[in-house]
Amino acid sequence: MSASPIATTRTAAGMPTGRLAVWWVIASEIVIFGGLLGSYIMFRLSHDAFAAQAAHTNTWIGAVNTLVLLTSSLFAVLGHKAADAGDGPKAARLLYLTAGGGLLFASIKFLYEWPHEIHEGFTISSGTFWSFYYTAAGIHAAHVIAGVVIMLIIAPRAKRNLDLHRVELIGLYWHFVDVVWIFLFPLLYIAK
Amino acid sequence: MSLHDHAPVEPGYEVHTHHGDYVRIWAILVVLLVVSVAGPFFGHPLVTLVTAFGIAVVKAYLVAKNFMHINVAPRYVAYLVGTCLMFMLLFFAGAAPDVMKSDGTNWNKPAWVAAHEAAVHGGAGHGEAAHHE
Amino acid sequence: MATAPVSHSDSHGPGHHAPGFVEKYLWSTDHKMIAMQYLFTGMAMGLIGGFFAYTFRMQIAFPGVDVPGFGVVSPNEYNHLITNHGAIMIFWVAMPVLIAAFGNYLIPLMIGCDDMVFPKLNRLSYQIFLLSALILIGSFYVPGGGFAGAWTMYPPLSAKPEYGLTPLGSTLFIVAVALEFVAFLMGGINFVTTAMNSRAPGMRMYDIPVVVWMIVVASILFMASVGPLIAGAIMLLFDQNLGTAFFNPDKGGDPVLWQHLFWFFGHPEVYVVLLPAVGIVAEIITVMSRKKLFAYRTVLYTTFGTGVLSFMVWAHHQFIAGIDPRMANIFTITTLLISIPIAEMMFVYIATLYGGSITLNTPMLWALSFIAEFLIGGVTGIFLGASGTDIYLHDTYFVLAHFHYTFFPIAIIGTFAGLSFWFPKMFGRMMNDTLGKIHFWGTILPFNCIFIPLFVLGAAGEHRRIFDYSLFPELARPELRHLDQFATVALLIMLSFQLVFFYNLVTSLLWGPKAEKNPWQSNTLEWTADSPPPHGNWPVLPTVYRGPYEYSTPGRDQDFWPQNVP
């Protein structure tokens, strides 16, 4: 593998390039989710029927999934702390735990929650609420899975004390995914 | 063995963020979660709103500050994030006056009107719901 | 501060082998090679988009004619041609050439570093872009043909196959556009991070060349505005294929929501393509008039202001869609306001030229014509930005002429200006200036002959996007048919003159006189590298001592003062 260019190592903007880039990724993702959720809120506030449909989401599963993501965020930031201390194996362990949280989240959603709702007849085309529900939660879940995949690439190298700075970067992305869910949860599960 | 095999450049930034008590923050987040789930049980819409969305804002702030260290990063990061959030409010403000209405200049949405009628009359006014001004 | 760093020009891993053909041309991570890939792909797509324009203009001017090279144009084919002409020119020509090609090429060179901060991400972005182009072209050949519902993809025409008649093509179109967005998001992150972090020692914010600022701001505008449309595109995709009804009013959706999602991005998008072209012009006019840029910081702050304001004008595309009239008032005001900073930038350029020692070579001719033609585009936008007049002019050829008077300077004039200016650096040879001037006049004069008649037609009430006016007699102006034919003939002449450019391009590449490092005697850093620069750009990366526009500084022997000279 060739060395990265000198360009990557310069920090005229006061932050390492990787961290700067992840913040830009987060900024562009804010407007993606913002457009989607803004549209949802517009429909939600103007359709009485939404509330009736929304009553069928399972608040308990949503709450459990929120707890799962919050906890995985804890593991991610503890991993960052370990990486800063130069403890690669510990950082890797914590990254694996974070990834595990993400997989648990996805499993609860795809293997239990959604099959249950589809079985009850609530599919993506059942109504506008459900269209938004599956689309928003689905795009979010895709981001969860992408994060897990990246973690599984970073963790083995971190274990050998290689590229430890990346532990913080994927953690930053992961916290953003967590924050999106922090807003999705009340929008889809509580506001009924 | 690092990828960067030339002389290290002096960093112009804070290398190690001050790591606080992350477990404590996590515990606060969990408590807030419980409150937000409990909110609807009070039955009052305003309570639900505050506990659901007010708490969401607080939780997001806690994650951004304590886990993402946005307060340690250079100021422009917070401005960038804030600007993107403002743009989303702007989008909402510009689109909502059209999307949230069921009729306007030379148009209406029959399905919306019908659905509203059905919801209001509990399905009894099915026939009349098809008519509109 | 560390001593001047040495670049990794020969560190390709163990063995120091010279790269083979594939590694050098197809799999490169070098920003200059990726820039070339974007440039040539963009130009190739431009040929396709131009061919589409030729075909549908022939149909408009001579209805029912057997168009040479295409055949007789059917109604659906006509719609398909105009749809893909627009989409191709914006997403697969203007953006890749102005932002990705010039951005990739110039940013590391002008800020004095050896490559982009994420070279592999850079390569991936091109590959995804190429894939998006191939999917779009592939969509032309699937059953039902390519999408034909206008580049703006309004539902329900774009969502319901029974209306749009192109079920598979519609989906592929959205997928192609979405992939293009992903490629440019990746590129944007690369550009912005590189420009923010990787500047040469001594290059402060106000020492950065204007074109770099413009491409960076354009990338930021893109990243901040494309989100809602990505969300909307997914929603439209689901409406098309999964039976959802986000935009279907029969089932509780709202088609105007799509319009808002689209134009919230669509309007900043035009500034995304405008700013790089404006930046290219700034670089050329300062060098070719041997004068400092008139008001560098003003230009910068104006650009930031324009960028922010560009997020507040979008619904002027929707004045007749039935939006709330009170919102129309607000958007009229903001739209008229945004003409002020852009006009001010044009005035700054004119002030820059004033009193300068002007060389009227090919790049300068293109740069000057940009100012003149874009002014026409901008002024005619005022009529459209005011909701009252827009009610009459919307959907007429007036709109079309307005946006071609803005897009053509941006995409075509900007490209030729940049290409003729940086050709010596990119390819190590000089282009023939006489051929360049012939190409210039053969492009500009016919260009005006195409679109001024269209202003007249539009003001008279002739509507756009109509295949056959006999079906919509109230939307036609048959007494002005000769103007349509005049415009089409002018297009044919303009297209023929592009052959001069291609001839010049090829012969200069093969046999042009070798270019020295700094043939234009410019100050900016790219001209201190070899022509063309090697991998890693310089053996020793430069240090910067001043801003980029110190021309004709009193007390100096030379009329220029390169940034890297103490």
JSON list of C-alpha atoms in Angstrom, two decimals, chain C residues 153-303:
[
{"chain": "C", "resi": 153, "resn": "MET", "atom": "CA", "xyz": [-38.80, 14.55, -12.91]},
{"chain": "C", "resi": 154, "resn": "TYR", "atom": "CA", "xyz": [-42.12, 15.95, -11.60]},
{"chain": "C", "resi": 155, "resn": "PRO", "atom": "CA", "xyz": [-44.51, 13.30, -10.35]},
{"chain": "C", "resi": 156, "resn": "PRO", "atom": "CA", "xyz": [-47.06, 11.93, -11.10]},
{"chain": "C", "resi": 157, "resn": "LEU", "atom": "CA", "xyz": [-45.66, 11.90, -14.65]},
{"chain": "C", "resi": 158, "resn": "SER", "atom": "CA", "xyz": [-42.41, 10.44, -13.38]},
{"chain": "C", "resi": 159, "resn": "ALA", "atom": "CA", "xyz": [-43.97, 8.18, -10.78]},
{"chain": "C", "resi": 160, "resn": "LYS", "atom": "CA", "xyz": [-46.72, 6.41, -12.70]},
{"chain": "C", "resi": 161, "resn": "PRO", "atom": "CA", "xyz": [-45.70, 4.20, -15.62]},
{"chain": "C", "resi": 162, "resn": "GLU", "atom": "CA", "xyz": [-49.09, 4.61, -17.24]},
{"chain": "C", "resi": 163, "resn": "TYR", "atom": "CA", "xyz": [-48.40, 8.34, -17.56]},
{"chain": "C", "resi": 164, "resn": "GLY", "atom": "CA", "xyz": [-44.68, 8.34, -18.26]},
{"chain": "C", "resi": 165, "resn": "LEU", "atom": "CA", "xyz": [-44.59, 5.29, -20.55]},
{"chain": "C", "resi": 166, "resn": "THR", "atom": "CA", "xyz": [-41.02, 4.45, -19.50]},
{"chain": "C", "resi": 167, "resn": "PRO", "atom": "CA", "xyz": [-41.23, 2.24, -16.41]},
{"chain": "C", "resi": 168, "resn": "LEU", "atom": "CA", "xyz": [-37.68, 0.90, -16.45]},
{"chain": "C", "resi": 169, "resn": "GLY", "atom": "CA", "xyz": [-36.12, 4.04, -17.89]},
{"chain": "C", "resi": 170, "resn": "SER", "atom": "CA", "xyz": [-37.61, 6.19, -15.15]},
{"chain": "C", "resi": 171, "resn": "THR", "atom": "CA", "xyz": [-36.08, 4.08, -12.42]},
{"chain": "C", "resi": 172, "resn": "LEU", "atom": "CA", "xyz": [-32.68, 3.92, -14.10]},
{"chain": "C", "resi": 173, "resn": "PHE", "atom": "CA", "xyz": [-32.70, 7.70, -14.54]},
{"chain": "C", "resi": 174, "resn": "ILE", "atom": "CA", "xyz": [-33.16, 8.26, -10.82]},
{"chain": "C", "resi": 175, "resn": "VAL", "atom": "CA", "xyz": [-30.51, 5.67, -10.00]},
{"chain": "C", "resi": 176, "resn": "ALA", "atom": "CA", "xyz": [-28.06, 7.37, -12.38]},
{"chain": "C", "resi": 177, "resn": "VAL", "atom": "CA", "xyz": [-28.70, 10.79, -10.87]},
{"chain": "C", "resi": 178, "resn": "ALA", "atom": "CA", "xyz": [-28.42, 9.42, -7.33]},
{"chain": "C", "resi": 179, "resn": "LEU", "atom": "CA", "xyz": [-25.08, 7.78, -8.09]},
{"chain": "C", "resi": 180, "resn": "GLU", "atom": "CA", "xyz": [-23.83, 11.02, -9.62]},
{"chain": "C", "resi": 181, "resn": "PHE", "atom": "CA", "xyz": [-24.78, 12.78, -6.38]},
{"chain": "C", "resi": 182, "resn": "VAL", "atom": "CA", "xyz": [-22.87, 10.20, -4.35]},
{"chain": "C", "resi": 183, "resn": "ALA", "atom": "CA", "xyz": [-19.79, 10.69, -6.55]},
{"chain": "C", "resi": 184, "resn": "PHE", "atom": "CA", "xyz": [-19.91, 14.45, -6.08]},
{"chain": "C", "resi": 185, "resn": "LEU", "atom": "CA", "xyz": [-20.51, 14.20, -2.34]},
{"chain": "C", "resi": 186, "resn": "MET", "atom": "CA", "xyz": [-17.31, 12.17, -2.11]},
{"chain": "C", "resi": 187, "resn": "GLY", "atom": "CA", "xyz": [-15.49, 14.59, -4.35]},
{"chain": "C", "resi": 188, "resn": "GLY", "atom": "CA", "xyz": [-16.82, 17.55, -2.42]},
{"chain": "C", "resi": 189, "resn": "ILE", "atom": "CA", "xyz": [-15.52, 16.21, 0.87]},
{"chain": "C", "resi": 190, "resn": "ASN", "atom": "CA", "xyz": [-12.14, 15.70, -0.72]},
{"chain": "C", "resi": 191, "resn": "PHE", "atom": "CA", "xyz": [-11.99, 19.19, -2.18]},
{"chain": "C", "resi": 192, "resn": "VAL", "atom": "CA", "xyz": [-13.16, 21.01, 0.91]},
{"chain": "C", "resi": 193, "resn": "THR", "atom": "CA", "xyz": [-10.95, 19.08, 3.32]},
{"chain": "C", "resi": 194, "resn": "THR", "atom": "CA", "xyz": [-7.92, 19.47, 1.06]},
{"chain": "C", "resi": 195, "resn": "ALA", "atom": "CA", "xyz": [-8.41, 23.20, 0.59]},
{"chain": "C", "resi": 196, "resn": "MET", "atom": "CA", "xyz": [-9.01, 23.76, 4.28]},
{"chain": "C", "resi": 197, "resn": "ASN", "atom": "CA", "xyz": [-6.16, 21.69, 5.63]},
{"chain": "C", "resi": 198, "resn": "SER", "atom": "CA", "xyz": [-3.43, 21.14, 3.05]},
{"chain": "C", "resi": 199, "resn": "ARG", "atom": "CA", "xyz": [-2.40, 24.62, 2.07]},
{"chain": "C", "resi": 200, "resn": "ALA", "atom": "CA", "xyz": [1.27, 25.41, 1.64]},
{"chain": "C", "resi": 201, "resn": "PRO", "atom": "CA", "xyz": [3.01, 26.99, 4.61]},
{"chain": "C", "resi": 202, "resn": "GLY", "atom": "CA", "xyz": [2.39, 30.73, 4.43]},
{"chain": "C", "resi": 203, "resn": "MET", "atom": "CA", "xyz": [-0.83, 30.50, 2.45]},
{"chain": "C", "resi": 204, "resn": "ARG", "atom": "CA", "xyz": [-3.41, 32.22, 4.60]},
{"chain": "C", "resi": 205, "resn": "MET", "atom": "CA", "xyz": [-7.10, 32.31, 3.79]},
{"chain": "C", "resi": 206, "resn": "TYR", "atom": "CA", "xyz": [-6.75, 35.49, 1.75]},
{"chain": "C", "resi": 207, "resn": "ASP", "atom": "CA", "xyz": [-3.83, 34.15, -0.26]},
{"chain": "C", "resi": 208, "resn": "ILE", "atom": "CA", "xyz": [-5.88, 31.40, -1.84]},
{"chain": "C", "resi": 209, "resn": "PRO", "atom": "CA", "xyz": [-6.64, 31.94, -5.55]},
{"chain": "C", "resi": 210, "resn": "VAL", "atom": "CA", "xyz": [-10.25, 32.84, -6.24]},
{"chain": "C", "resi": 211, "resn": "VAL", "atom": "CA", "xyz": [-10.93, 29.79, -8.39]},
{"chain": "C", "resi": 212, "resn": "VAL", "atom": "CA", "xyz": [-10.03, 27.50, -5.49]},
{"chain": "C", "resi": 213, "resn": "TRP", "atom": "CA", "xyz": [-12.36, 29.42, -3.18]},
{"chain": "C", "resi": 214, "resn": "MET", "atom": "CA", "xyz": [-15.12, 29.22, -5.76]},
{"chain": "C", "resi": 215, "resn": "ILE", "atom": "CA", "xyz": [-14.81, 25.48, -6.26]},
{"chain": "C", "resi": 216, "resn": "VAL", "atom": "CA", "xyz": [-14.72, 24.94, -2.51]},
{"chain": "C", "resi": 217, "resn": "VAL", "atom": "CA", "xyz": [-17.77, 27.10, -1.88]},
{"chain": "C", "resi": 218, "resn": "ALA", "atom": "CA", "xyz": [-19.53, 25.35, -4.76]},
{"chain": "C", "resi": 219, "resn": "SER", "atom": "CA", "xyz": [-18.76, 22.00, -3.17]},
{"chain": "C", "resi": 220, "resn": "ILE", "atom": "CA", "xyz": [-20.09, 23.20, 0.17]},
{"chain": "C", "resi": 221, "resn": "LEU", "atom": "CA", "xyz": [-23.28, 24.47, -1.47]},
{"chain": "C", "resi": 222, "resn": "PHE", "atom": "CA", "xyz": [-23.70, 21.13, -3.16]},
{"chain": "C", "resi": 223, "resn": "MET", "atom": "CA", "xyz": [-23.19, 19.12, 0.01]},
{"chain": "C", "resi": 224, "resn": "ALA", "atom": "CA", "xyz": [-25.57, 21.29, 1.99]},
{"chain": "C", "resi": 225, "resn": "SER", "atom": "CA", "xyz": [-28.34, 21.32, -0.60]},
{"chain": "C", "resi": 226, "resn": "VAL", "atom": "CA", "xyz": [-28.44, 17.90, -2.20]},
{"chain": "C", "resi": 227, "resn": "GLY", "atom": "CA", "xyz": [-29.77, 16.10, 0.89]},
{"chain": "C", "resi": 228, "resn": "PRO", "atom": "CA", "xyz": [-33.47, 16.84, 0.48]},
{"chain": "C", "resi": 229, "resn": "LEU", "atom": "CA", "xyz": [-33.31, 15.76, -3.15]},
{"chain": "C", "resi": 230, "resn": "ILE", "atom": "CA", "xyz": [-31.60, 12.51, -2.22]},
{"chain": "C", "resi": 231, "resn": "ALA", "atom": "CA", "xyz": [-34.43, 11.93, 0.23]},
{"chain": "C", "resi": 232, "resn": "GLY", "atom": "CA", "xyz": [-36.92, 12.89, -2.47]},
{"chain": "C", "resi": 233, "resn": "ALA", "atom": "CA", "xyz": [-35.27, 10.65, -5.05]},
{"chain": "C", "resi": 234, "resn": "ILE", "atom": "CA", "xyz": [-35.60, 7.66, -2.73]},
{"chain": "C", "resi": 235, "resn": "MET", "atom": "CA", "xyz": [-39.22, 8.58, -2.14]},
{"chain": "C", "resi": 236, "resn": "LEU", "atom": "CA", "xyz": [-39.84, 8.85, -5.89]},
{"chain": "C", "resi": 237, "resn": "LEU", "atom": "CA", "xyz": [-38.08, 5.55, -6.48]},
{"chain": "C", "resi": 238, "resn": "PHE", "atom": "CA", "xyz": [-40.40, 3.93, -3.93]},
{"chain": "C", "resi": 239, "resn": "ASP", "atom": "CA", "xyz": [-43.43, 5.60, -5.51]},
{"chain": "C", "resi": 240, "resn": "GLN", "atom": "CA", "xyz": [-42.38, 4.15, -8.86]},
{"chain": "C", "resi": 241, "resn": "ASN", "atom": "CA", "xyz": [-41.61, 0.66, -7.68]},
{"chain": "C", "resi": 242, "resn": "LEU", "atom": "CA", "xyz": [-43.03, -0.11, -4.24]},
{"chain": "C", "resi": 243, "resn": "GLY", "atom": "CA", "xyz": [-46.48, 1.36, -4.42]},
{"chain": "C", "resi": 244, "resn": "THR", "atom": "CA", "xyz": [-45.89, 4.13, -1.92]},
{"chain": "C", "resi": 245, "resn": "ALA", "atom": "CA", "xyz": [-47.73, 7.40, -2.41]},
{"chain": "C", "resi": 246, "resn": "PHE", "atom": "CA", "xyz": [-45.42, 10.14, -1.19]},
{"chain": "C", "resi": 247, "resn": "PHE", "atom": "CA", "xyz": [-46.28, 12.27, -4.20]},
{"chain": "C", "resi": 248, "resn": "ASN", "atom": "CA", "xyz": [-49.58, 10.75, -5.25]},
{"chain": "C", "resi": 249, "resn": "PRO", "atom": "CA", "xyz": [-52.49, 13.01, -4.29]},
{"chain": "C", "resi": 250, "resn": "ASP", "atom": "CA", "xyz": [-55.02, 10.25, -4.88]},
{"chain": "C", "resi": 251, "resn": "LYS", "atom": "CA", "xyz": [-53.57, 8.35, -1.96]},
{"chain": "C", "resi": 252, "resn": "GLY", "atom": "CA", "xyz": [-52.62, 11.11, 0.43]},
{"chain": "C", "resi": 253, "resn": "GLY", "atom": "CA", "xyz": [-49.37, 12.33, -1.08]},
{"chain": "C", "resi": 254, "resn": "ASP", "atom": "CA", "xyz": [-48.40, 15.73, -2.46]},
{"chain": "C", "resi": 255, "resn": "PRO", "atom": "CA", "xyz": [-46.72, 16.30, -5.82]},
{"chain": "C", "resi": 256, "resn": "VAL", "atom": "CA", "xyz": [-45.72, 19.82, -4.80]},
{"chain": "C", "resi": 257, "resn": "LEU", "atom": "CA", "xyz": [-43.57, 18.29, -2.05]},
{"chain": "C", "resi": 258, "resn": "TRP", "atom": "CA", "xyz": [-41.42, 16.81, -4.80]},
{"chain": "C", "resi": 259, "resn": "GLN", "atom": "CA", "xyz": [-41.09, 20.22, -6.41]},
{"chain": "C", "resi": 260, "resn": "HIS", "atom": "CA", "xyz": [-39.91, 21.73, -3.13]},
{"chain": "C", "resi": 261, "resn": "LEU", "atom": "CA", "xyz": [-37.45, 18.90, -2.50]},
{"chain": "C", "resi": 262, "resn": "PHE", "atom": "CA", "xyz": [-36.12, 19.18, -6.04]},
{"chain": "C", "resi": 263, "resn": "TRP", "atom": "CA", "xyz": [-35.76, 22.93, -6.24]},
{"chain": "C", "resi": 264, "resn": "PHE", "atom": "CA", "xyz": [-34.39, 23.33, -2.72]},
{"chain": "C", "resi": 265, "resn": "PHE", "atom": "CA", "xyz": [-31.40, 21.63, -4.29]},
{"chain": "C", "resi": 266, "resn": "GLY", "atom": "CA", "xyz": [-32.03, 22.80, -7.85]},
{"chain": "C", "resi": 267, "resn": "HIS", "atom": "CA", "xyz": [-31.49, 26.42, -7.18]},
{"chain": "C", "resi": 268, "resn": "PRO", "atom": "CA", "xyz": [-28.24, 26.21, -5.18]},
{"chain": "C", "resi": 269, "resn": "GLU", "atom": "CA", "xyz": [-27.16, 23.79, -7.92]},
{"chain": "C", "resi": 270, "resn": "VAL", "atom": "CA", "xyz": [-27.02, 26.58, -10.49]},
{"chain": "C", "resi": 271, "resn": "TYR", "atom": "CA", "xyz": [-24.65, 28.47, -8.22]},
{"chain": "C", "resi": 272, "resn": "VAL", "atom": "CA", "xyz": [-22.71, 25.26, -7.74]},
{"chain": "C", "resi": 273, "resn": "VAL", "atom": "CA", "xyz": [-21.92, 25.32, -11.45]},
{"chain": "C", "resi": 274, "resn": "LEU", "atom": "CA", "xyz": [-21.72, 29.11, -11.72]},
{"chain": "C", "resi": 275, "resn": "LEU", "atom": "CA", "xyz": [-19.07, 29.74, -9.09]},
{"chain": "C", "resi": 276, "resn": "PRO", "atom": "CA", "xyz": [-16.26, 27.66, -10.64]},
{"chain": "C", "resi": 277, "resn": "ALA", "atom": "CA", "xyz": [-16.81, 29.36, -13.98]},
{"chain": "C", "resi": 278, "resn": "VAL", "atom": "CA", "xyz": [-16.69, 32.77, -12.28]},
{"chain": "C", "resi": 279, "resn": "GLY", "atom": "CA", "xyz": [-13.47, 31.68, -10.59]},
{"chain": "C", "resi": 280, "resn": "ILE", "atom": "CA", "xyz": [-11.88, 30.58, -13.85]},
{"chain": "C", "resi": 281, "resn": "VAL", "atom": "CA", "xyz": [-12.70, 33.97, -15.36]},
{"chain": "C", "resi": 282, "resn": "ALA", "atom": "CA", "xyz": [-11.09, 35.74, -12.40]},
{"chain": "C", "resi": 283, "resn": "GLU", "atom": "CA", "xyz": [-7.84, 33.85, -12.88]},
{"chain": "C", "resi": 284, "resn": "ILE", "atom": "CA", "xyz": [-7.72, 34.62, -16.59]},
{"chain": "C", "resi": 285, "resn": "ILE", "atom": "CA", "xyz": [-8.56, 38.30, -16.46]},
{"chain": "C", "resi": 286, "resn": "THR", "atom": "CA", "xyz": [-6.01, 39.08, -13.78]},
{"chain": "C", "resi": 287, "resn": "VAL", "atom": "CA", "xyz": [-3.22, 37.36, -15.68]},
{"chain": "C", "resi": 288, "resn": "MET", "atom": "CA", "xyz": [-4.21, 38.71, -19.09]},
{"chain": "C", "resi": 289, "resn": "SER", "atom": "CA", "xyz": [-4.61, 42.30, -17.92]},
{"chain": "C", "resi": 290, "resn": "ARG", "atom": "CA", "xyz": [-1.57, 42.21, -15.61]},
{"chain": "C", "resi": 291, "resn": "LYS", "atom": "CA", "xyz": [-3.71, 43.66, -12.84]},
{"chain": "C", "resi": 292, "resn": "LYS", "atom": "CA", "xyz": [-4.56, 42.81, -9.27]},
{"chain": "C", "resi": 293, "resn": "LEU", "atom": "CA", "xyz": [-8.10, 41.54, -8.71]},
{"chain": "C", "resi": 294, "resn": "PHE", "atom": "CA", "xyz": [-10.05, 44.68, -7.91]},
{"chain": "C", "resi": 295, "resn": "ALA", "atom": "CA", "xyz": [-11.56, 43.68, -4.55]},
{"chain": "C", "resi": 296, "resn": "TYR", "atom": "CA", "xyz": [-10.52, 40.21, -3.47]},
{"chain": "C", "resi": 297, "resn": "ARG", "atom": "CA", "xyz": [-12.17, 40.20, -0.06]},
{"chain": "C", "resi": 298, "resn": "THR", "atom": "CA", "xyz": [-15.34, 41.74, -1.44]},
{"chain": "C", "resi": 299, "resn": "VAL", "atom": "CA", "xyz": [-15.51, 38.99, -4.03]},
{"chain": "C", "resi": 300, "resn": "LEU", "atom": "CA", "xyz": [-15.08, 36.42, -1.27]},
{"chain": "C", "resi": 301, "resn": "TYR", "atom": "CA", "xyz": [-17.70, 37.83, 1.04]},
{"chain": "C", "resi": 302, "resn": "THR", "atom": "CA", "xyz": [-20.06, 38.31, -1.89]},
{"chain": "C", "resi": 303, "resn": "THR", "atom": "CA", "xyz": [-19.58, 34.68, -2.77]}
]
